[in-house]
Coordinates of C-alpha atoms in Angstrom, one line a residue:
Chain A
X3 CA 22.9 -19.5 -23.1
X4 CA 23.3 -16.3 -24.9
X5 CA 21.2 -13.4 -22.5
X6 CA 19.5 -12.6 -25.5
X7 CA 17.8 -15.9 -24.8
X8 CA 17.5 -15.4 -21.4
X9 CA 15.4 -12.4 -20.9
X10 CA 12.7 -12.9 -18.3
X11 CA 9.7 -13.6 -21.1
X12 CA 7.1 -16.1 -19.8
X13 CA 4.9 -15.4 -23.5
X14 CA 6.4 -14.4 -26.4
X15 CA 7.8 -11.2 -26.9
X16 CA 5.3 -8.9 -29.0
X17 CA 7.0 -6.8 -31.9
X18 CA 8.6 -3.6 -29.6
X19 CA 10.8 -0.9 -31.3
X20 CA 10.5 -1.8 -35.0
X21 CA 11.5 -4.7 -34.1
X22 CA 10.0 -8.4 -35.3
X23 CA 10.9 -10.2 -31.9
X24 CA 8.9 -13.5 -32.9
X25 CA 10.7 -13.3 -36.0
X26 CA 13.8 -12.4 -34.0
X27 CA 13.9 -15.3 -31.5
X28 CA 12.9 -17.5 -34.3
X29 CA 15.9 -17.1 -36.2
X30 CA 17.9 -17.5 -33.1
X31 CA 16.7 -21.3 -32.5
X32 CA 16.7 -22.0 -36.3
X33 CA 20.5 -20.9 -36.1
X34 CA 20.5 -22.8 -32.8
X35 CA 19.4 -26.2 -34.5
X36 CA 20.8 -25.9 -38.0
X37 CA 24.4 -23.9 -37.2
X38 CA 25.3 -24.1 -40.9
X39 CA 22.0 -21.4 -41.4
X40 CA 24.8 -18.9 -39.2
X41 CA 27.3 -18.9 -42.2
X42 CA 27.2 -15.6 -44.3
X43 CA 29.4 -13.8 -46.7
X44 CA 29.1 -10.3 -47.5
X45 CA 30.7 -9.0 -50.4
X46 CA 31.0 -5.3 -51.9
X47 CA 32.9 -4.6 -55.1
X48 CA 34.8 -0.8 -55.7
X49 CA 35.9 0.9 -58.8
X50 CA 38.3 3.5 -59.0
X51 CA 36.8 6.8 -60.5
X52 CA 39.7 9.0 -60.2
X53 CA 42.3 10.5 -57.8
X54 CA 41.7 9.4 -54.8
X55 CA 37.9 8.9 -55.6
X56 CA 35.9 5.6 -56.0
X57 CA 32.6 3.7 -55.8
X58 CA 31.7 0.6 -54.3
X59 CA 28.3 -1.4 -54.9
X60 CA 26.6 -3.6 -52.3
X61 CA 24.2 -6.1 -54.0
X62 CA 24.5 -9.4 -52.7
X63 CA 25.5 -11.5 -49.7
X64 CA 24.8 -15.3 -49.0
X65 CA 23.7 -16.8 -45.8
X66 CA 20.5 -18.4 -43.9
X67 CA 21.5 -21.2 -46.5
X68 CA 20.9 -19.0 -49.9
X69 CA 22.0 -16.2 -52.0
X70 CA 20.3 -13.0 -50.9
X71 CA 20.0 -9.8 -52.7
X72 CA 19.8 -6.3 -50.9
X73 CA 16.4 -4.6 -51.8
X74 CA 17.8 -1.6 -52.9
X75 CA 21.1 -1.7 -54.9
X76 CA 23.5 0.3 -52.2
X77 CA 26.2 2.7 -53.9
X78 CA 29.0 4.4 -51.9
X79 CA 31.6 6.9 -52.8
X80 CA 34.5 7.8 -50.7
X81 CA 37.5 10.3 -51.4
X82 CA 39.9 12.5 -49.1
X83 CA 39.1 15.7 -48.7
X84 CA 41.0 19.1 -50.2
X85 CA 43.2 19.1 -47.1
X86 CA 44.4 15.3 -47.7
X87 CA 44.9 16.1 -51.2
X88 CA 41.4 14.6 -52.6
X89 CA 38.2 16.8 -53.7
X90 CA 35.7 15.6 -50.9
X91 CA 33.5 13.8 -53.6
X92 CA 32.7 11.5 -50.5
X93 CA 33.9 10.6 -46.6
X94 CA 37.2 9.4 -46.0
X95 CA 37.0 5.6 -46.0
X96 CA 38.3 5.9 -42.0
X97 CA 34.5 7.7 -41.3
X98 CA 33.2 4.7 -42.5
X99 CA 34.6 2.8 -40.0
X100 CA 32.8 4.8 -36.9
X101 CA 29.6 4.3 -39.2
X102 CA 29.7 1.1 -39.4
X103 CA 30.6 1.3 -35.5
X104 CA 27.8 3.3 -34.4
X105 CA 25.0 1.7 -36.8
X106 CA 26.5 -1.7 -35.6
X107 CA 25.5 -1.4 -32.0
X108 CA 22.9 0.9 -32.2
X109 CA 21.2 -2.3 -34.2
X110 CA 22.0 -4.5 -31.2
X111 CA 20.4 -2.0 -29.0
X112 CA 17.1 -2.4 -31.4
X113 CA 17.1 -5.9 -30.7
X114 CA 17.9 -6.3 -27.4
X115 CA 15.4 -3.9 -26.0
X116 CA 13.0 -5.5 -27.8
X117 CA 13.9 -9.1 -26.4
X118 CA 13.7 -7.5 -23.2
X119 CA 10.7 -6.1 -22.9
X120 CA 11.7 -2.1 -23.3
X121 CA 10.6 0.3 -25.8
X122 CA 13.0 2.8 -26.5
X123 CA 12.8 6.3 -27.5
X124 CA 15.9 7.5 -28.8
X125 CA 19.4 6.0 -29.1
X126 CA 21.8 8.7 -30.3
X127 CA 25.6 8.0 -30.7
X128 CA 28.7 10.0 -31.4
X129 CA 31.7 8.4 -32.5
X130 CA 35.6 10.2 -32.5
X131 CA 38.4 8.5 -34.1
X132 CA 41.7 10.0 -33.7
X133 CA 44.3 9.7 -36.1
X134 CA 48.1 11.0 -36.7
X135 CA 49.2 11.2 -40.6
X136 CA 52.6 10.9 -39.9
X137 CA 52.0 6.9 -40.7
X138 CA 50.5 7.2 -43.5
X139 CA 52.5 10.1 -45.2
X140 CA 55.5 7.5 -44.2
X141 CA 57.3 10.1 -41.9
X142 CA 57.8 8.2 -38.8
X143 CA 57.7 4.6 -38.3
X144 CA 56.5 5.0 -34.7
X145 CA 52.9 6.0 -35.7
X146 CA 50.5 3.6 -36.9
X147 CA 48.9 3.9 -39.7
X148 CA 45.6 3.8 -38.6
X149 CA 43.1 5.1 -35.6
X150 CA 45.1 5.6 -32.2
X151 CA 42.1 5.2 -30.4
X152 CA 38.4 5.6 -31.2
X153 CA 35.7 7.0 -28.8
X154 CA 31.7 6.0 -28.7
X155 CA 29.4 7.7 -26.9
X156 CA 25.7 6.9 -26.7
X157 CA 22.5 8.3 -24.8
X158 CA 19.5 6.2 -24.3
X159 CA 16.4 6.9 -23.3
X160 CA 13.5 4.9 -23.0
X161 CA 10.9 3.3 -20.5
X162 CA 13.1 0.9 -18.1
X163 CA 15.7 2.6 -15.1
X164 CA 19.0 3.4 -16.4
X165 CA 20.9 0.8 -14.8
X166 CA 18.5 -1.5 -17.6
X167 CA 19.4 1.0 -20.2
X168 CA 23.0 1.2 -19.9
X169 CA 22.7 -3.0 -19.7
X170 CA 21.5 -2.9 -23.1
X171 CA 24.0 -1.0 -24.6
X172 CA 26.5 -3.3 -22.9
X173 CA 25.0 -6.1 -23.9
X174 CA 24.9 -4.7 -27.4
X175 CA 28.5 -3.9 -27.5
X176 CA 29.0 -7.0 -26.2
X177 CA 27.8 -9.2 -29.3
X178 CA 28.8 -6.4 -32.0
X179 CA 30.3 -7.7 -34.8
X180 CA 32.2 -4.7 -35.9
X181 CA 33.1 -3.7 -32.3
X182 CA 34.9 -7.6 -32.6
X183 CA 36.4 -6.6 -36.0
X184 CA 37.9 -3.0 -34.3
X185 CA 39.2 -4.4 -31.2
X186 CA 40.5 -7.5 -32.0
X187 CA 41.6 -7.8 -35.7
X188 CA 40.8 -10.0 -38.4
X189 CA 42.9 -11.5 -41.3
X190 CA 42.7 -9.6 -44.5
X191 CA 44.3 -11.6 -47.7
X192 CA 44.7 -9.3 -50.8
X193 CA 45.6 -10.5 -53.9
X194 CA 46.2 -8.5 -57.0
X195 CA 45.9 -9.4 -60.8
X196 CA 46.9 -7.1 -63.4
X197 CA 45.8 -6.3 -67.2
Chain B
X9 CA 62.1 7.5 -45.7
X10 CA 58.3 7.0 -46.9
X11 CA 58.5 5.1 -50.1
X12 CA 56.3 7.8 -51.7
X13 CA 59.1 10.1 -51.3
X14 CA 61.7 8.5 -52.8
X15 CA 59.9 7.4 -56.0
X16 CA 62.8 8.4 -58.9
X17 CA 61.9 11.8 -59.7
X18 CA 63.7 14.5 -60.9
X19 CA 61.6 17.2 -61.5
X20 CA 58.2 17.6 -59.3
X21 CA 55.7 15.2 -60.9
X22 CA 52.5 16.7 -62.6
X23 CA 49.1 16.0 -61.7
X24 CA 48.2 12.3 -62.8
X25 CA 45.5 10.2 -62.2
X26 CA 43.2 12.9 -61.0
X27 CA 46.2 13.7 -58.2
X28 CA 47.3 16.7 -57.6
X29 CA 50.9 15.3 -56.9
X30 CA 52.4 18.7 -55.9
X31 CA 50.1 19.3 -53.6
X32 CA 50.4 15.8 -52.1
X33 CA 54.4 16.4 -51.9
X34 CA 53.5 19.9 -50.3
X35 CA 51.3 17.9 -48.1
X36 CA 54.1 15.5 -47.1
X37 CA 56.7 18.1 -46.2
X38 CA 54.0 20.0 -44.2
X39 CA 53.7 17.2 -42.2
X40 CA 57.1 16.5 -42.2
X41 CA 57.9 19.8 -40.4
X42 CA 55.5 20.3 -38.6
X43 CA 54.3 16.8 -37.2
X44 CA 51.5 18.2 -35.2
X45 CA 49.9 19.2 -38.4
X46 CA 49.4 15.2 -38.8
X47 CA 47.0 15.4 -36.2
X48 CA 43.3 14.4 -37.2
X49 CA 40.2 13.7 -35.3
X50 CA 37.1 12.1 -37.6
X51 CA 33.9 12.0 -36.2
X52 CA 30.3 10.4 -36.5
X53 CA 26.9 11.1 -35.6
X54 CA 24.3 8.3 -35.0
X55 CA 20.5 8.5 -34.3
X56 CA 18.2 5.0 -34.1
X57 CA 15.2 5.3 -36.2
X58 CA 14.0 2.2 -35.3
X59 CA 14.3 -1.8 -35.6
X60 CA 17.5 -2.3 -36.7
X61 CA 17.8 1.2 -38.6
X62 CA 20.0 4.0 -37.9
X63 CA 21.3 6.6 -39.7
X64 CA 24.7 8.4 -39.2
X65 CA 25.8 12.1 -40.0
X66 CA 29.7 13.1 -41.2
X67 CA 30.0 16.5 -41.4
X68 CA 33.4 17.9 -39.8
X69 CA 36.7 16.6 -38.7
X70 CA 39.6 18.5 -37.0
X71 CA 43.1 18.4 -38.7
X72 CA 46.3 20.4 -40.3
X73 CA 45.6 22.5 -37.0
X74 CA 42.2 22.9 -37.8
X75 CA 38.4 22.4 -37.8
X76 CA 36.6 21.4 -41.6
X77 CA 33.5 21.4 -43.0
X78 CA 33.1 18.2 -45.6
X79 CA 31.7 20.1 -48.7
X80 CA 28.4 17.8 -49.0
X81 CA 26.7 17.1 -45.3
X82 CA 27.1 13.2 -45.5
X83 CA 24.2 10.8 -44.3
X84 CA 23.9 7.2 -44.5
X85 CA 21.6 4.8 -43.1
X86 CA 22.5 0.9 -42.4
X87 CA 19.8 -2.0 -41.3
X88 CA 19.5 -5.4 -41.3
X89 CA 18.3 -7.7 -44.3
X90 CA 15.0 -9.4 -43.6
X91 CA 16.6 -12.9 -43.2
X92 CA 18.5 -10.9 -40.2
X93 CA 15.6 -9.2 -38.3
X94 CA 15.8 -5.9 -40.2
X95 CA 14.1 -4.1 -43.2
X96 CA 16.9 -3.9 -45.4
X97 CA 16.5 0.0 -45.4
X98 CA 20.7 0.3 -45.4
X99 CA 23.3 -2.4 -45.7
X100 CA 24.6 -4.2 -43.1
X101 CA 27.0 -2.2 -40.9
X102 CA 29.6 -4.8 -41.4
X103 CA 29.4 -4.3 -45.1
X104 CA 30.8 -0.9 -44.7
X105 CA 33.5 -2.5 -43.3
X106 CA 34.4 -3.9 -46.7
X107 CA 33.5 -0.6 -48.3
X108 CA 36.0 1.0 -46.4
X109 CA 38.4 -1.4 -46.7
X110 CA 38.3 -1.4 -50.5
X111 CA 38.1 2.8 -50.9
X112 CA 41.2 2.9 -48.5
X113 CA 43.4 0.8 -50.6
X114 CA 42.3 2.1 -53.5
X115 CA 42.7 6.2 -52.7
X116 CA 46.2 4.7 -51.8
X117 CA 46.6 3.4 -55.2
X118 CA 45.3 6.8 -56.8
X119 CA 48.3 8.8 -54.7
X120 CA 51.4 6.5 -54.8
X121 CA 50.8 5.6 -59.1
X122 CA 50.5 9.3 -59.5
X123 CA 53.7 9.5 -57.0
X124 CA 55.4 7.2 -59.2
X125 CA 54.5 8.5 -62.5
X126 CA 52.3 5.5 -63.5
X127 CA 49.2 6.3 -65.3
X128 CA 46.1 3.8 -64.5
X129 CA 43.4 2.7 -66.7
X130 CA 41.2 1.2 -64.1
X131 CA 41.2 -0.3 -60.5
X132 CA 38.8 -2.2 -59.7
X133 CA 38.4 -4.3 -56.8
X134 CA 36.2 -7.3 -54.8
X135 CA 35.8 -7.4 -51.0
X136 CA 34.1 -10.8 -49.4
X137 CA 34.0 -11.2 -45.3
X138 CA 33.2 -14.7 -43.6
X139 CA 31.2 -14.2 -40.3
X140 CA 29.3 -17.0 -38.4
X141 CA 26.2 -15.6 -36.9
X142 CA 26.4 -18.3 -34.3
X143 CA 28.5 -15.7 -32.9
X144 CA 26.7 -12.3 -32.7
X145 CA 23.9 -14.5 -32.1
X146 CA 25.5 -16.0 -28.8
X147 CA 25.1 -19.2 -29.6
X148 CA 28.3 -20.4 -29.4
X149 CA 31.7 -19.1 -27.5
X150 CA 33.8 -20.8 -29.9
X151 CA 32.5 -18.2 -32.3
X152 CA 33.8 -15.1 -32.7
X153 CA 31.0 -12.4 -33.4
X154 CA 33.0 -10.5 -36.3
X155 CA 34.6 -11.7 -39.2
X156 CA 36.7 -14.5 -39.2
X157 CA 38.0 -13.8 -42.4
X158 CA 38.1 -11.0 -45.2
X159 CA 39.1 -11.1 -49.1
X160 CA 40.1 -8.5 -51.1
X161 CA 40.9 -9.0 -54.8
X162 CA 41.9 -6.1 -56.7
X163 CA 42.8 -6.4 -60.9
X164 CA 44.4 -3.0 -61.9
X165 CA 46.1 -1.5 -65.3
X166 CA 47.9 1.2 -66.2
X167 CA 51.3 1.9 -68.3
X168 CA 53.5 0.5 -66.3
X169 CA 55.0 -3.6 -65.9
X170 CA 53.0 -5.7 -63.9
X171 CA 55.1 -5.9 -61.2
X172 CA 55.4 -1.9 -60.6
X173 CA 51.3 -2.4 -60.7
X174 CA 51.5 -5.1 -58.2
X175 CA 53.9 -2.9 -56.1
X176 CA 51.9 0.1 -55.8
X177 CA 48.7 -1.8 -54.5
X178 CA 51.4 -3.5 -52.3
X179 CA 52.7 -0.2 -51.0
X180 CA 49.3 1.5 -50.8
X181 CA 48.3 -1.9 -48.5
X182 CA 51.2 -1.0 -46.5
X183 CA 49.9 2.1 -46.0
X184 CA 46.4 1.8 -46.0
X185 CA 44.7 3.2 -42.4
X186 CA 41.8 1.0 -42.8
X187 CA 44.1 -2.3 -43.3
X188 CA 45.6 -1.0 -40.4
X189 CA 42.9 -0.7 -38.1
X190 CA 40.8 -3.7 -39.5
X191 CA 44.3 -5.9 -39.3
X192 CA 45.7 -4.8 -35.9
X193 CA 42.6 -3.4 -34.2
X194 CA 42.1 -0.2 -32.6
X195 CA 41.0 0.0 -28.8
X196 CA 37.4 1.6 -28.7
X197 CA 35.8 3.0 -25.6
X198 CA 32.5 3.3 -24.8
X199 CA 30.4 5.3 -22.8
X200 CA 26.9 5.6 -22.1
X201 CA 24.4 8.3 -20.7
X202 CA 21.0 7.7 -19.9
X203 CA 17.8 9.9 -20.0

C-alpha cells in the first residue's frame, strides 16, 4: 500500500493546502482499478531561433485514458549566457533541470500534507547543481558532461512537529518522478531526419 | 582532442548561425588552460504557492571564476493538470524535463554547425516521455515513478550533406549536459530544515 493511502483518515480528507484531496484519493483508486488510466505521455516540441537560442511549446499530453490539452499554451526559451558564448535570451537548459527538481517535489509535498491532515505554510527550496565544462568543451575525457552532483535544500513550515514535516518531504522525494529520472537514468532514443 | 576543435579549419571561422565562433574557440582554449575556469555552479530558487503550484527563481550562477547575474530575473511556475490533482497553472515539472532535454541538444547543434562551417536553415525538434502513474502514485513497485522512456526526434537543414547534418546532432548528443544527466543520472542530496 502506497503511505499516501495509508494516512491515519477515519473520514475523508477535506480539501487542505490548495489541494482537492477527495479529488486526490479518487484518482488514486481509479488508477488502482483501471491501471491502464496510469499511462501518460508528455510531449514538448523545440525550434531553433538562432545561436544557441530556441523555443519549445508545451500543449498537449495524453493520459487518464484521453488526449488532454494544457489550459494555457506554455512557451519556453532557453540560451547560454555571454560567458558560454550565447546572449542569455533565456536559462541554460541545465537550470531547468533543478526546476523541474524543485517544482517536482515541492508538488508532492502539496499533496501529501494534504492526505495527511497538515496545512502547510510555506515550502521553500533551493537547488545547486555543480558542473565542470571541461566535458562539454571536449577537453578531458575524465569529466562528465553533465551535473557532478546536485544539492536540494528545503524548509517547511507548517502546523504538525518537525519530525511530521521532514516525513513529508521524504515521502515526497520518495515518489518524485523527476528525482527517479536524476538519480537513476532513463533511455533517451534520438533520431534525426534531414531536409 | 574535442571534435569541435578539430573541425578542418584553416583560418578562425566567422560568426554563423548566430555563433560567435571566435569567442566560443577563445572560450575553449580558456578552458583549456586554465581548467578551473570550467567550474560552474547553477542554482534554483523554489517557493510553494499552493496545491500543486510552485514557482522557481534563476537569477545567478558562479563560473569562469566568477559570480553572474542572468540579464532577465527568470521565473517560472509548474502545476499539475486537473486530471492530476493540480490547476494547470504551469506545466508539469516533468515536462521541463523534455524542455531541457530538447534546448540542450539543440544549443549544441547551434555551436558545433557554426564550428564546422555549416549554415542551418532550421532545427526543429519533438520530445515525448512515457511515465506510468501507477508509479508516483505507489501503486505498484514494479513501476518506476519517472519515465520509463523518452523520444526525441529532431528534422534539421542547412547547406551541408545529410550525413554532416546527421553528425552534428550526433556530436552535439555526445555532448549534450542534459543527455548526460537525464541518461546516466546525477546523485542528488537532499536536505531539509523545519520551522
Amino acid at each position: 500500500m502506497p503511505e499516501v493511502m495509508t494516512a491515519p483518515t477515519r473520514a475523508p480528507r477535506a480539501p487542505r493546502n490548495g489541494v482537492n484531496t477527495p479529488v486526490l484519493m479518487a484518482t488514486v483508486n481509479a488508477v488502482k482499478e483501471t491501471p491502464a488510466l496510469g499511462t501518460f505521455q508528455f510531449r514538448v516540441t523545440n525550434r531553433w531561433v538562432g545561436g544557441t537560442y530556441s523555443e519549445s511549446r508545451i500543449e498537449s499530453f495524453s493520459g487518464a485514458g484521453g488526449e488532454h490539452t494544457h489550459q494555457i499554451q506554455f512557451s519556453y526559451g532557453a540560451d547560454h549566457p555571454a560567458v558560454l558564448v550565447g546572449e542569455d535570451r533565456g536559462p541554460t537548459p541545465t537550470e531547468f533541470l533543478l526546476h523541474a527538481l524543485a517544482a517536482c517535489i515541492t508538488a508532492g509535498i502539496g499533496n501529501i500534507a494534504a492526505a495527511r491532515g497538515v496545512t502547510l505554510t510555506s515550502v521553500e527550496s533551493r537547488v545547486e547543481g555543480d558542473i565542470d565544462l571541461q566535458g562539454i568543451l571536449g577537453l578531458s575525457s575524465d569529466v562528465r558532461n553533465g551535473y557532478q552532483r546536485i544539492r536540494i535544500s528545503f524548509t517547511i513550515a507548517g502546523d504538525a512537529p518537525p519530525e511530521k514535516l521532514r516525513a513529508i518531504v521524504e515521502q515526497s522525494r520518495a515518489r518524485s518522478a523527476v528525482f527517479d529520472v536524476l538519480t537513476n537514468g532513463v533511455p533517451v532514443d534520438v533520431s534525426i531526419t534531414t531536409r
